Amino acid sequence: MGVNSYSNSMKIQAEIQMPPLEIHKVRLPPERTTLQKLRHRLSEIFFPDDPLHRFKNQTCLIKLLLALQYFFPIFQWAPLYNLSLLRSDIISGLTIASLAIPQGISYAKLANLPPILGLYSSFVPPLIYSLLGSSRHLGVGPVSIASLVMGSMLSETVSYSQDPILYLKMAFTATFFAGLFQSSLGILRLGFVIDFLSKATLVGFMAGAAIIVSLQQLKGLLGIVHFTNKMQITPVLISVFKQRDEWSWQNLLLGFSFLLFLLTTRHISLKKPKLFWVSAAAPLTSVILSTIFVFILRNKTHKIAIIGGLPKGLNPPSSNMLYFNGPYLALAIKTGLVTGILSLTEGIAVGRTFAALKNYQVDGNKEMMAIGLMNIAGSCSSCYVTTGSFSRSAVNYNAGAQTAVSNIIMASAVLVTLLFLMPLFYYTPNVVLAAIIITAVSGLIDYQAAYKLWKVDKLDFLACLCSFFGVLFISVPLGLGIAVAISVFKILLHVSRPNTLVLGNIPGTPIFHNLNQYREALRIPSFIILAVESPIYFANSTYLQERILRWVREEEERVKANNESTLKCIILDMTAVTAIDTSGIDTLCELRKVLEKRSLQLVLTNPVGNVMEKLHQSNILDSFGLKGVYLSVGEAVADISSSWKAQP
């Protein structure tokens, strides 16, 4: 048995294509001072894109121009602007204005705000963004999710119907803090904070919010007067059926007719993208037709609620309504943070989506500053939280927008509406606004994304479900909190319980890979080769020690059961160990001692630069000896095997 095992060992080792005598020394990285290391680390954290690279070796005048272009992207594309671009931007701007006007009115009602605030929010913020934003296609204005969250969070404490002035103060103050938070993230380059909202949790959150929003619109579709202010699915459904005596067949007929019309036009545009203008024009068409219908039959449609009079004129200043002292300040800050995170996530995601289609780059930190500053300016000009809207941006892109001038054209169209066309909306029925909202949010329910999560990553799918049901049955802000908590838990799970693999040699090559992934990979007799796929930190060091000792025990049991050569050496492949702390170093030291007592040798291979540096500084390498650290697994196997062969 011993002769056969030894010959098999030599045969397998002969297949490893690595010169047995050429053993490379594992080198330390170039020596750097603590200050240099800190500077490099901070640069990697906060400036991964190296935003100052364009300023190198430039004159003062050029640096000034580049600084203006960096902070005001309009200076970058304005010198190259021409009539051809203007024509495209006018068409796209007028097209999104036809969508922005009815959407603005509808989303303001969704936030329990006066409808006129939706138009105000479609005028000032787009102008600010056109100066500061880096996206050419982002259509700026109110969005459904931020409107819903603001309305639900503020309404839990303050009622618009009972105290409209206080409610407006809360809305404007929340918008101010949302903008302050967003711009601070951009200025301090802390954009990675929003990455804690993973795609999986957002899919569930948005789907749940879309259902809640749609159910809330049953109030308008059915003509219910006394309706619950709660945002959970159970009280909403109870309220719908409890108030059956308030249902109006006139609202039902009118509402579902326009809902069918809007859904049909949306389906047409999805099937044939060239007909994007069909769904883009449908909301304004619905508003015009329903307004004419109600006006003509105004003596017979008393049960159909209408918007009523909307004030004409530009945005009135609202800086005097910002609420910085009082018992509701915490509510305003909390609402601002939540809506700020959501709107920022949506805005940057939408901007990057359309930038990728046109092969240009959107600077995330610039976008944070642009969105934040436009919300700060908006809070002082009677606007509430705005960001890049997916529906407006899609229409803007399909209509051929070339630059941010399309936002200026849209804002100009809204300005004309504010100055001259407000009386025309007097007879606009609330029921058609409900239909517009339902159509808009229906696109947030992404069945395909949820199915893909199920197929690819069950843990992501579980996070999606928890977020979805959290929004439906608990509350919108708590649903978002659950989404963030699950995302953080997933990160902690991966950090504290990293993957460990057993490697084998792929015959005829010097490559060692996962035995489970590559069935042809062969074990090396007397060796077990393990790989750790994460940094070794205090959070996972104890787990890794226990898991490695378990691998060793299982290997010894397997060797004994199959009558193979005795296990002598454990090789730890550290290629994927990108960092190590003092707890990790102590774990390696303790592991070596435990294995040494069992007459087993622990060998490290391919430690990366900073890991090797810390191992050297801790003097742990002295205890491993000359044959304790190798550049590759192949060299370790070849050298250690030859040393065994040389032994008498």
XYZ file of C-alpha atoms in Angstrom, residues 29-547:
519
model
C 5.945 45.476 -1.373
C 7.928 48.737 -1.697
C 8.354 50.398 1.666
C 6.042 53.355 2.329
C 5.548 55.663 5.269
C 2.355 55.594 7.332
C 1.351 58.933 5.823
C 1.789 57.591 2.288
C -0.305 54.540 3.106
C -3.046 56.682 4.629
C -3.034 59.032 1.664
C -3.269 56.131 -0.780
C -6.082 54.490 1.184
C -8.135 57.686 1.446
C -7.602 58.319 -2.247
C -8.929 54.848 -3.079
C -11.970 55.329 -0.829
C -13.014 58.858 -1.768
C -11.414 59.425 -5.197
C -11.496 56.103 -7.067
C -12.139 57.970 -10.350
C -9.222 60.415 -9.805
C -11.276 63.533 -10.673
C -8.205 65.787 -10.667
C -6.273 63.915 -13.367
C -7.343 66.457 -16.013
C -5.740 69.290 -14.019
C -2.211 67.859 -14.163
C 0.374 69.857 -16.111
C -2.132 72.583 -17.085
C -1.826 76.368 -16.956
C -3.795 78.395 -14.392
C -6.269 79.577 -17.029
C -6.934 76.035 -18.255
C -7.312 74.831 -14.657
C -9.906 77.560 -14.039
C -11.824 76.520 -17.146
C -11.648 72.840 -16.157
C -12.893 73.703 -12.648
C -15.872 75.569 -14.140
C -16.609 72.564 -16.378
C -16.331 70.208 -13.414
C -18.740 72.092 -11.162
C -20.963 73.412 -13.973
C -21.108 70.804 -16.769
C -23.053 73.284 -18.920
C -19.691 74.985 -19.667
C -18.496 71.704 -21.120
C -21.165 71.259 -23.793
C -22.472 74.824 -24.286
C -19.557 75.985 -26.524
C -20.344 73.139 -28.948
C -24.105 73.729 -28.974
C -25.781 74.369 -32.355
C -29.190 74.729 -34.022
C -29.405 71.045 -34.888
C -29.064 70.098 -31.207
C -31.543 72.825 -30.250
C -34.172 71.449 -32.629
C -33.885 67.978 -31.071
C -33.995 69.409 -27.544
C -37.093 71.535 -28.302
C -38.989 68.486 -29.585
C -37.982 66.328 -26.600
C -38.570 69.166 -24.102
C -42.106 69.835 -25.323
C -42.789 66.095 -25.376
C -41.785 65.565 -21.742
C -43.665 68.738 -20.766
C -46.864 67.080 -22.007
C -46.105 64.269 -19.554
C -44.679 66.424 -16.744
C -47.712 68.696 -16.324
C -50.319 65.995 -15.560
C -47.767 63.908 -13.648
C -46.743 66.884 -11.513
C -50.356 67.577 -10.532
C -50.975 63.876 -9.826
C -47.837 63.258 -7.770
C -48.441 66.337 -5.624
C -51.825 64.861 -4.653
C -50.044 61.589 -3.930
C -47.915 63.476 -1.390
C -51.104 65.048 0.059
C -49.925 68.440 -1.203
C -51.787 71.085 -3.251
C -51.672 70.125 -6.978
C -49.988 73.408 -7.900
C -46.847 72.336 -6.001
C -46.360 69.577 -8.564
C -46.097 72.210 -11.311
C -43.840 74.427 -9.207
C -41.588 71.378 -8.732
C -41.469 70.876 -12.506
C -40.210 74.431 -13.090
C -37.355 75.456 -10.755
C -35.533 72.080 -10.196
C -35.111 71.281 -13.939
C -33.512 74.694 -14.463
C -31.039 74.096 -11.620
C -30.237 70.602 -12.872
C -29.569 71.808 -16.429
C -26.696 73.909 -15.017
C -25.236 71.358 -12.598
C -26.206 67.884 -13.860
C -23.961 65.628 -15.943
C -26.719 63.562 -17.609
C -27.974 64.579 -21.055
C -31.210 62.633 -20.830
C -32.408 62.852 -17.211
C -35.934 64.274 -17.029
C -36.258 66.040 -13.665
C -39.387 66.474 -11.564
C -41.541 64.853 -8.858
C -41.555 61.032 -8.779
C -44.114 58.594 -7.422
C -41.998 56.815 -4.773
C -40.639 59.973 -3.126
C -44.131 61.529 -3.237
C -45.676 58.460 -1.639
C -43.040 58.218 1.099
C -43.263 61.921 1.935
C -47.059 61.803 2.062
C -47.179 58.662 4.199
C -44.487 59.747 6.680
C -45.823 63.272 7.208
C -49.480 62.193 7.340
C -48.776 59.849 10.245
C -48.194 62.904 12.459
C -49.542 65.975 10.647
C -52.812 66.194 8.692
C -52.983 68.539 5.708
C -56.729 68.938 6.030
C -56.477 69.951 9.712
C -53.310 72.073 9.595
C -52.291 72.824 5.978
C -49.703 75.470 6.902
C -47.816 73.133 9.245
C -47.989 70.335 6.658
C -46.498 72.620 3.986
C -43.765 73.679 6.409
C -42.934 70.023 7.042
C -42.851 69.255 3.294
C -40.550 72.167 2.454
C -38.281 71.480 5.438
C -38.073 67.779 4.571
C -37.138 68.786 1.011
C -34.429 71.096 2.373
C -32.908 68.328 4.512
C -33.173 65.863 1.608
C -31.193 68.283 -0.543
C -28.690 68.978 2.232
C -28.119 65.260 2.740
C -27.787 64.587 -1.004
C -25.383 67.451 -1.698
C -23.315 66.555 1.377
C -22.849 63.022 0.069
C -21.624 64.463 -3.208
C -19.319 67.077 -1.712
C -17.821 64.615 0.805
C -17.754 61.899 -1.890
C -19.721 59.468 0.256
C -21.856 58.098 -2.552
C -21.131 54.526 -1.502
C -23.691 55.064 1.309
C -26.574 54.650 -1.138
C -25.092 51.353 -2.344
C -26.508 49.761 0.810
C -29.834 49.779 -1.023
C -29.235 46.731 -3.187
C -31.069 46.071 -6.443
C -32.881 43.119 -4.863
C -34.324 45.128 -1.980
C -35.282 48.003 -4.286
C -37.190 45.644 -6.579
C -39.275 44.449 -3.628
C -39.646 47.906 -2.116
C -40.835 49.525 -5.344
C -43.260 46.713 -6.131
C -44.804 46.951 -2.664
C -44.969 50.743 -2.854
C -46.575 50.547 -6.319
C -49.343 48.288 -4.981
C -49.950 50.584 -1.988
C -50.050 53.635 -4.273
C -52.492 51.920 -6.636
C -54.792 50.853 -3.802
C -54.737 54.390 -2.404
C -56.010 55.639 -5.769
C -59.196 53.600 -5.326
C -60.377 56.582 -3.295
C -60.409 58.674 -6.460
C -61.517 55.927 -8.829
C -64.509 54.988 -6.667
C -65.329 58.512 -5.486
C -64.889 57.673 -1.781
C -64.925 60.735 0.486
C -64.086 59.206 3.892
C -60.926 57.204 3.318
C -58.174 55.958 5.641
C -54.887 57.844 5.917
C -52.990 54.630 6.690
C -50.661 53.160 4.063
C -50.825 49.447 4.894
C -52.714 47.099 2.583
C -55.113 45.765 5.241
C -56.606 49.082 6.465
C -56.762 50.368 2.872
C -58.797 47.367 1.688
C -61.008 47.529 4.782
C -61.667 51.205 4.093
C -62.534 50.519 0.437
C -65.183 47.913 1.236
C -66.430 49.614 4.403
C -67.368 52.736 2.411
C -69.307 50.898 -0.322
C -72.202 53.298 0.091
C -69.933 56.132 -1.129
C -68.976 54.381 -4.380
C -69.972 56.412 -7.439
C -70.768 54.728 -10.747
C -69.876 57.969 -12.535
C -66.353 57.920 -11.067
C -66.055 54.208 -11.790
C -67.037 54.587 -15.440
C -64.918 57.661 -16.095
C -61.917 56.427 -14.106
C -61.706 52.930 -15.526
C -62.297 54.202 -19.068
C -59.261 56.473 -18.875
C -57.269 53.854 -16.956
C -57.887 51.392 -19.807
C -56.909 54.073 -22.331
C -53.665 54.891 -20.473
C -52.689 51.239 -19.994
C -53.376 50.532 -23.667
C -51.168 53.406 -24.835
C -48.433 52.292 -22.456
C -48.623 48.752 -23.858
C -48.377 50.089 -27.417
C -45.268 52.113 -26.595
C -43.621 49.165 -24.854
C -44.272 46.886 -27.834
C -43.204 49.498 -30.404
C -40.622 51.927 -28.944
C -40.872 54.188 -32.005
C -44.405 55.019 -30.857
C -43.129 56.353 -27.535
C -45.081 59.567 -28.111
C -48.364 57.642 -27.789
C -47.859 56.928 -24.064
C -46.084 60.254 -23.536
C -49.058 62.252 -24.823
C -51.703 60.010 -23.224
C -51.738 61.637 -19.719
C -52.181 65.170 -21.087
C -54.753 63.897 -23.590
C -56.643 62.246 -20.723
C -56.580 65.453 -18.689
C -57.844 67.538 -21.638
C -60.601 65.098 -22.642
C -61.807 64.470 -19.077
C -61.782 68.203 -18.302
C -63.881 68.959 -21.404
C -66.254 66.092 -20.549
C -66.781 67.259 -16.955
C -67.162 70.896 -18.068
C -69.846 70.023 -20.614
C -71.752 67.821 -18.147
C -70.944 69.919 -15.050
C -74.623 70.090 -14.070
C -74.950 66.288 -14.122
C -71.612 65.206 -12.616
C -71.824 66.574 -9.094
C -70.382 63.381 -7.597
C -67.181 63.659 -9.635
C -64.630 65.601 -7.560
C -62.586 68.182 -9.458
C -59.281 69.945 -8.796
C -60.847 73.374 -8.585
C -59.025 76.688 -8.856
C -55.237 76.683 -9.141
C -53.310 79.919 -8.533
C -51.656 81.569 -11.518
C -48.111 82.887 -11.417
C -44.538 81.894 -10.643
C -43.366 79.922 -7.633
C -43.821 82.008 -4.489
C -40.805 82.039 -2.122
C -41.057 79.572 0.751
C -37.806 80.117 2.657
C -39.873 81.745 5.419
C -41.755 78.441 5.841
C -38.698 76.323 6.598
C -39.138 74.767 10.043
C -35.875 74.588 12.013
C -37.147 74.732 15.576
C -40.031 72.934 17.227
C -41.466 69.541 18.146
C -41.805 68.382 14.505
C -38.225 69.045 13.432
C -37.214 65.392 13.925
C -40.091 64.310 11.662
C -38.941 66.695 8.921
C -35.325 65.486 9.173
C -36.323 61.808 9.125
C -38.648 62.319 6.157
C -35.949 64.274 4.342
C -33.337 61.563 4.853
C -35.608 58.753 3.678
C -36.974 60.596 0.635
C -33.474 61.910 -0.093
C -31.968 58.421 -0.203
C -34.780 57.056 -2.361
C -34.826 59.922 -4.828
C -31.034 59.950 -5.073
C -30.913 56.209 -5.737
C -33.554 56.494 -8.448
C -32.043 59.593 -10.052
C -28.504 58.207 -10.313
C -29.713 54.785 -11.500
C -31.847 56.362 -14.237
C -29.049 58.709 -15.313
C -26.521 55.879 -15.563
C -28.979 53.691 -17.471
C -29.420 56.164 -20.323
C -25.769 57.236 -20.245
C -24.787 53.617 -20.898
C -27.109 53.517 -23.929
C -25.332 56.541 -25.446
C -21.830 55.546 -24.303
C -21.035 58.471 -22.021
C -20.343 58.626 -18.300
C -22.423 60.129 -15.504
C -20.418 61.282 -12.488
C -22.250 59.993 -9.407
C -20.825 62.639 -7.070
C -21.743 65.466 -9.459
C -25.263 64.049 -9.690
C -25.567 64.000 -5.911
C -24.511 67.638 -5.716
C -26.826 68.629 -8.589
C -29.872 66.802 -7.203
C -29.139 68.032 -3.685
C -28.687 71.688 -4.659
C -31.829 71.688 -6.802
C -33.809 70.342 -3.830
C -32.333 72.982 -1.517
C -33.285 75.664 -4.067
C -36.679 73.990 -4.490
C -37.415 74.079 -0.764
C -37.048 77.876 -0.933
C -39.330 78.192 -3.975
C -42.421 76.152 -3.009
C -41.176 72.836 -4.425
C -41.019 69.432 -2.783
C -38.554 66.556 -3.343
C -37.615 66.037 -6.998
C -35.178 63.796 -8.846
C -34.668 62.111 -12.194
C -37.876 60.375 -13.246
C -37.608 57.123 -15.192
C -40.769 57.755 -17.218
C -39.781 61.317 -18.151
C -36.203 60.280 -18.907
C -37.365 57.420 -21.131
C -39.613 59.778 -23.082
C -36.818 62.365 -23.222
C -34.383 59.772 -24.579
C -36.801 58.366 -27.150
C -37.786 61.863 -28.280
C -34.154 62.487 -29.255
C -32.863 64.720 -26.456
C -29.225 65.698 -26.973
C -28.429 67.852 -23.933
C -29.883 69.168 -20.667
C -31.505 71.980 -22.680
C -34.536 69.663 -22.986
C -35.103 70.297 -19.251
C -34.985 74.053 -19.883
C -37.565 73.694 -22.676
C -39.783 71.601 -20.388
C -39.483 74.177 -17.598
C -40.372 76.932 -20.096
C -43.522 75.040 -21.099
C -44.440 74.660 -17.426
C -43.782 78.395 -16.966
C -46.265 79.248 -19.743
C -48.778 76.922 -18.089
C -48.287 78.574 -14.699
C -48.687 82.066 -16.116
C -51.567 81.613 -18.543
C -53.211 78.156 -18.510
C -54.095 77.494 -14.860
C -57.851 78.308 -15.228
C -58.134 75.507 -17.810
C -57.492 72.877 -15.100
C -60.424 73.962 -12.921
C -62.737 71.138 -14.083
C -60.043 68.448 -14.249
C -61.492 65.463 -12.327
C -59.476 63.848 -9.548
C -60.410 60.458 -10.926
C -58.280 60.940 -14.056
C -55.298 61.914 -11.875
C -55.771 58.633 -9.992
C -55.735 56.767 -13.317
C -52.516 58.553 -14.346
C -50.834 57.597 -11.049
C -51.868 53.938 -11.297
C -50.530 53.741 -14.855
C -47.248 55.395 -13.856
C -46.548 53.174 -10.845
C -47.585 49.949 -12.578
C -44.217 50.031 -14.324
C -42.484 49.762 -10.941
C -43.667 46.160 -10.515
C -40.848 44.249 -12.207
C -41.865 40.589 -12.373
C -38.941 39.658 -14.604
C -36.388 41.095 -12.176
C -37.957 39.165 -9.272
C -37.914 35.925 -11.292
C -34.270 36.525 -12.215
C -33.432 37.005 -8.526
C -35.095 33.656 -7.760
C -33.075 31.901 -10.465
C -29.705 33.505 -9.708
C -29.592 34.176 -5.940
C -32.139 32.829 -3.467
C -30.842 35.090 -0.681
C -31.400 38.145 -2.879
C -34.900 36.879 -3.628
C -35.579 36.496 0.106
C -34.418 40.098 0.633
C -36.759 41.185 -2.156
C -39.721 39.380 -0.539
C -39.017 40.786 2.925
C -38.842 44.299 1.525
C -42.037 43.754 -0.482
C -44.116 42.409 2.402
C -42.607 44.933 4.818
C -43.976 47.783 2.688
C -47.356 46.088 2.201
C -48.115 45.068 5.771
C -46.007 47.298 8.057
C -45.302 50.704 6.504
C -43.395 52.308 3.663
C -40.522 53.777 5.774
C -40.208 50.603 7.844
C -40.282 48.582 4.641
C -37.339 50.641 3.445
C -35.648 50.091 6.812
C -36.127 46.342 6.430
C -34.626 46.560 2.945
C -31.510 48.340 4.247
C -31.225 45.971 7.236
C -31.364 42.930 4.950
C -28.723 44.436 2.653
C -26.414 45.092 5.614
C -27.102 41.600 7.026
C -26.145 40.068 3.686
C -22.848 41.970 3.706
C -22.137 40.889 7.301
C -22.989 37.305 6.406
C -20.511 37.277 3.533
C -17.819 38.930 5.657
C -18.282 36.768 8.756
C -18.861 33.467 6.929
C -16.597 33.547 3.856
C -16.188 30.723 1.370
C -13.410 28.165 1.871
C -12.561 25.711 -0.884
C -10.530 22.548 -1.368
C -8.298 22.846 -4.432
C -6.945 20.167 -6.739
C -4.516 20.155 -9.655
C -5.886 20.198 -13.201
C -3.787 17.471 -14.929
C -1.089 18.696 -17.312
C -1.162 22.248 -15.949
C 0.241 24.158 -12.949
C -3.295 25.337 -12.176
C -5.072 24.480 -8.934
C -8.816 24.977 -8.749
C -11.979 24.052 -6.836
C -12.502 20.292 -6.752
C -16.287 20.664 -6.859
C -16.209 23.005 -9.849
C -13.628 21.042 -11.878
C -14.279 17.307 -11.630
C -11.050 16.499 -13.480
C -8.964 18.234 -10.796
C -6.878 15.774 -8.735
C -6.027 15.780 -5.057
C -2.322 15.740 -4.206
C -1.525 12.845 -1.845
C -0.331 13.924 1.628
C -1.541 17.489 0.932
C -4.794 19.343 1.445
C -4.890 22.667 -0.387
C -7.400 25.190 0.943
C -8.377 28.609 -0.417
C -9.999 31.439 1.535
C -12.092 33.829 -0.567
C -12.192 36.915 1.634
C -10.117 39.166 3.875
C -9.262 37.637 7.257
C -10.695 39.967 9.900
C -11.753 39.856 13.521
C -15.293 39.174 12.280
C -14.401 35.896 10.564
C -11.079 34.777 12.063
C -12.596 32.388 14.617
C -14.928 30.918 11.999
C -12.044 30.371 9.562
C -9.936 28.624 12.182
C -12.793 26.267 13.051
C -13.627 25.665 9.378
